[in-house]
mmCIF file of C-alpha atoms in Angstrom:
data_model
loop_
_atom_site.group_PDB
_atom_site.id
_atom_site.type_symbol
_atom_site.label_atom_id
_atom_site.label_comp_id
_atom_site.label_asym_id
_atom_site.label_seq_id
_atom_site.Cartn_x
_atom_site.Cartn_y
_atom_site.Cartn_z
ATOM 1 C CA UNK A 883 9.811 -2.558 -13.885
ATOM 2 C CA UNK A 884 8.256 -0.154 -16.368
ATOM 3 C CA UNK A 885 5.754 -1.937 -18.602
ATOM 4 C CA UNK A 886 5.565 -5.121 -16.521
ATOM 5 C CA UNK A 887 3.046 -6.186 -13.910
ATOM 6 C CA UNK A 888 4.012 -5.019 -10.435
ATOM 7 C CA UNK A 889 2.893 -6.387 -7.090
ATOM 8 C CA UNK A 890 1.572 -3.380 -5.167
ATOM 9 C CA UNK A 891 0.824 -3.296 -1.441
ATOM 10 C CA UNK A 892 -1.945 -0.960 -0.277
ATOM 11 C CA UNK A 893 -2.386 0.175 3.308
ATOM 12 C CA UNK A 894 -3.640 3.336 5.006
ATOM 13 C CA UNK A 895 -4.180 4.569 8.511
ATOM 14 C CA UNK A 896 -7.829 4.978 9.503
ATOM 15 C CA UNK A 897 -7.985 8.719 8.826
ATOM 16 C CA UNK A 898 -6.321 8.214 5.414
ATOM 17 C CA UNK A 899 -8.383 5.288 4.084
ATOM 18 C CA UNK A 900 -10.830 7.605 2.282
ATOM 19 C CA UNK A 901 -7.906 9.431 0.650
ATOM 20 C CA UNK A 902 -6.416 6.149 -0.555
ATOM 21 C CA UNK A 903 -9.777 5.029 -1.966
ATOM 22 C CA UNK A 904 -10.187 8.305 -3.870
ATOM 23 C CA UNK A 905 -6.602 8.015 -5.165
ATOM 24 C CA UNK A 906 -7.151 4.385 -6.232
ATOM 25 C CA UNK A 907 -10.407 5.273 -8.015
ATOM 26 C CA UNK A 908 -8.627 8.086 -9.855
ATOM 27 C CA UNK A 909 -5.860 5.661 -10.948
ATOM 28 C CA UNK A 910 -8.078 2.625 -11.477
ATOM 29 C CA UNK A 911 -7.077 2.072 -15.105
ATOM 30 C CA UNK A 912 -3.347 1.937 -14.290
ATOM 31 C CA UNK A 913 -3.742 0.034 -10.997
ATOM 32 C CA UNK A 914 -5.916 -2.636 -12.615
ATOM 33 C CA UNK A 915 -2.921 -3.621 -14.756
ATOM 34 C CA UNK A 916 -1.057 -4.724 -11.619
ATOM 35 C CA UNK A 917 -1.428 -7.253 -8.802
ATOM 36 C CA UNK A 918 -2.858 -5.553 -5.711
ATOM 37 C CA UNK A 919 -2.377 -6.685 -2.116
ATOM 38 C CA UNK A 920 -3.902 -4.918 0.862
ATOM 39 C CA UNK A 921 -4.320 -5.098 4.579
ATOM 40 C CA UNK A 922 -7.814 -6.303 5.480
ATOM 41 C CA UNK A 923 -9.758 -3.121 6.064
ATOM 42 C CA UNK A 924 -7.868 -0.965 3.575
ATOM 43 C CA UNK A 925 -7.994 -3.597 0.833
ATOM 44 C CA UNK A 926 -11.719 -4.168 1.399
ATOM 45 C CA UNK A 927 -12.407 -0.443 1.209
ATOM 46 C CA UNK A 928 -10.400 -0.105 -2.021
ATOM 47 C CA UNK A 929 -12.274 -3.042 -3.576
ATOM 48 C CA UNK A 930 -15.639 -1.538 -2.596
ATOM 49 C CA UNK A 931 -14.673 1.898 -3.935
ATOM 50 C CA UNK A 932 -13.134 0.737 -7.228
ATOM 51 C CA UNK A 933 -14.409 -2.743 -8.051
ATOM 52 C CA UNK A 934 -10.789 -3.882 -8.481
ATOM 53 C CA UNK A 935 -9.549 -7.176 -7.087
ATOM 54 C CA UNK A 936 -7.272 -6.802 -4.065
ATOM 55 C CA UNK A 937 -5.809 -9.872 -2.354
ATOM 56 C CA UNK A 938 -6.594 -9.338 1.317
ATOM 57 C CA UNK A 939 -4.199 -9.907 4.186
ATOM 58 C CA UNK A 940 -5.006 -9.478 7.866
ATOM 59 C CA UNK A 941 -5.991 -6.086 9.236
ATOM 60 C CA UNK A 942 -2.928 -3.928 9.969
ATOM 61 C CA UNK A 943 -3.069 -4.144 13.782
ATOM 62 C CA UNK A 944 -3.706 -7.904 13.554
ATOM 63 C CA UNK A 945 -0.585 -8.596 11.508
ATOM 64 C CA UNK A 946 -1.336 -7.276 8.021
ATOM 65 C CA UNK A 947 1.504 -4.748 8.198
ATOM 66 C CA UNK A 948 3.855 -7.580 9.137
ATOM 67 C CA UNK A 949 2.550 -9.738 6.292
ATOM 68 C CA UNK A 950 3.356 -6.954 3.826
ATOM 69 C CA UNK A 951 6.782 -6.629 5.459
ATOM 70 C CA UNK A 952 7.388 -10.352 5.019
ATOM 71 C CA UNK A 953 6.406 -10.051 1.349
ATOM 72 C CA UNK A 954 8.969 -7.267 0.951
ATOM 73 C CA UNK A 955 11.683 -9.324 2.664
ATOM 74 C CA UNK A 956 10.891 -12.308 0.427
ATOM 75 C CA UNK A 957 10.986 -10.210 -2.760
ATOM 76 C CA UNK A 958 7.245 -10.683 -3.342
ATOM 77 C CA UNK A 959 6.201 -7.014 -3.259
ATOM 78 C CA UNK A 960 7.459 -4.423 -5.726
ATOM 79 C CA UNK A 961 5.793 -1.240 -4.443
ATOM 80 C CA UNK A 962 4.252 -0.112 -1.160
ATOM 81 C CA UNK A 963 1.540 2.554 -1.141
ATOM 82 C CA UNK A 964 1.063 3.427 2.527
ATOM 83 C CA UNK A 965 -0.979 6.543 3.259
ATOM 84 C CA UNK A 966 0.262 7.490 6.716
ATOM 85 C CA UNK A 967 -1.534 9.836 9.116
ATOM 86 C CA UNK A 968 1.280 11.808 10.781
ATOM 87 C CA UNK A 969 -1.103 13.579 13.160
ATOM 88 C CA UNK A 970 -2.608 10.552 14.928
ATOM 89 C CA UNK A 971 -0.953 8.171 17.338
ATOM 90 C CA UNK A 972 -1.101 4.582 16.102
ATOM 91 C CA UNK A 973 -1.449 1.756 18.644
ATOM 92 C CA UNK A 974 0.621 -0.506 16.375
ATOM 93 C CA UNK A 975 3.276 2.120 15.600
ATOM 94 C CA UNK A 976 6.062 -0.452 16.002
ATOM 95 C CA UNK A 977 4.579 -2.490 13.112
ATOM 96 C CA UNK A 978 4.257 0.646 10.970
ATOM 97 C CA UNK A 979 7.903 1.563 11.571
ATOM 98 C CA UNK A 980 9.005 -1.998 10.827
ATOM 99 C CA UNK A 981 7.109 -1.980 7.521
ATOM 100 C CA UNK A 982 8.573 1.307 6.349
ATOM 101 C CA UNK A 983 12.035 0.202 7.531
ATOM 102 C CA UNK A 984 11.800 -2.986 5.444
ATOM 103 C CA UNK A 985 10.707 -1.027 2.381
ATOM 104 C CA UNK A 986 13.759 1.184 2.836
ATOM 105 C CA UNK A 987 16.115 -1.719 3.558
ATOM 106 C CA UNK A 988 15.020 -3.706 0.488
ATOM 107 C CA UNK A 989 14.858 -0.632 -1.767
ATOM 108 C CA UNK A 990 11.125 -0.995 -2.447
ATOM 109 C CA UNK A 991 9.468 2.227 -3.604
ATOM 110 C CA UNK A 992 7.269 3.421 -0.739
ATOM 111 C CA UNK A 993 4.702 6.189 -1.169
ATOM 112 C CA UNK A 994 3.314 7.735 2.003
ATOM 113 C CA UNK A 995 0.951 10.297 0.484
ATOM 114 C CA UNK A 996 -0.871 11.172 -2.736
ATOM 115 C CA UNK A 997 2.017 13.059 -4.335
ATOM 116 C CA UNK A 998 4.554 10.281 -3.831
ATOM 117 C CA UNK A 999 1.973 7.668 -4.856
ATOM 118 C CA UNK A 1000 1.404 9.579 -8.103
ATOM 119 C CA UNK A 1001 5.154 9.633 -8.744
ATOM 120 C CA UNK A 1002 5.628 5.930 -8.000
ATOM 121 C CA UNK A 1003 2.656 4.956 -10.178
ATOM 122 C CA UNK A 1004 4.012 7.066 -13.049
ATOM 123 C CA UNK A 1005 7.191 4.954 -12.839
ATOM 124 C CA UNK A 1006 5.284 1.684 -13.341
#
């Protein structure tokens, strides 16, 4: 995958959206070389913070997590950047677990925090 355009999914829990926006702004040059997909709120926030184009799916609780999961299952997503908040209960926790399970099942690199996102992006 190194050197080619990757399809990157972006999603973050509410308390991690700011962190993802700061991370995306910091890596704007590298991210702008790839195709970005995001759940509704997260993708909108990243676009506003960085000026990059992000193809928007539904909001996570309204099916956006499942849309990203379907993209993984169909081989249409190469990387998942999912900033998870481990300290807050999520009302759609089943969808979150399904998304991370699919990333694992289909061997899609999945970054759940800044450090792993840095490592995955360095690979691209």
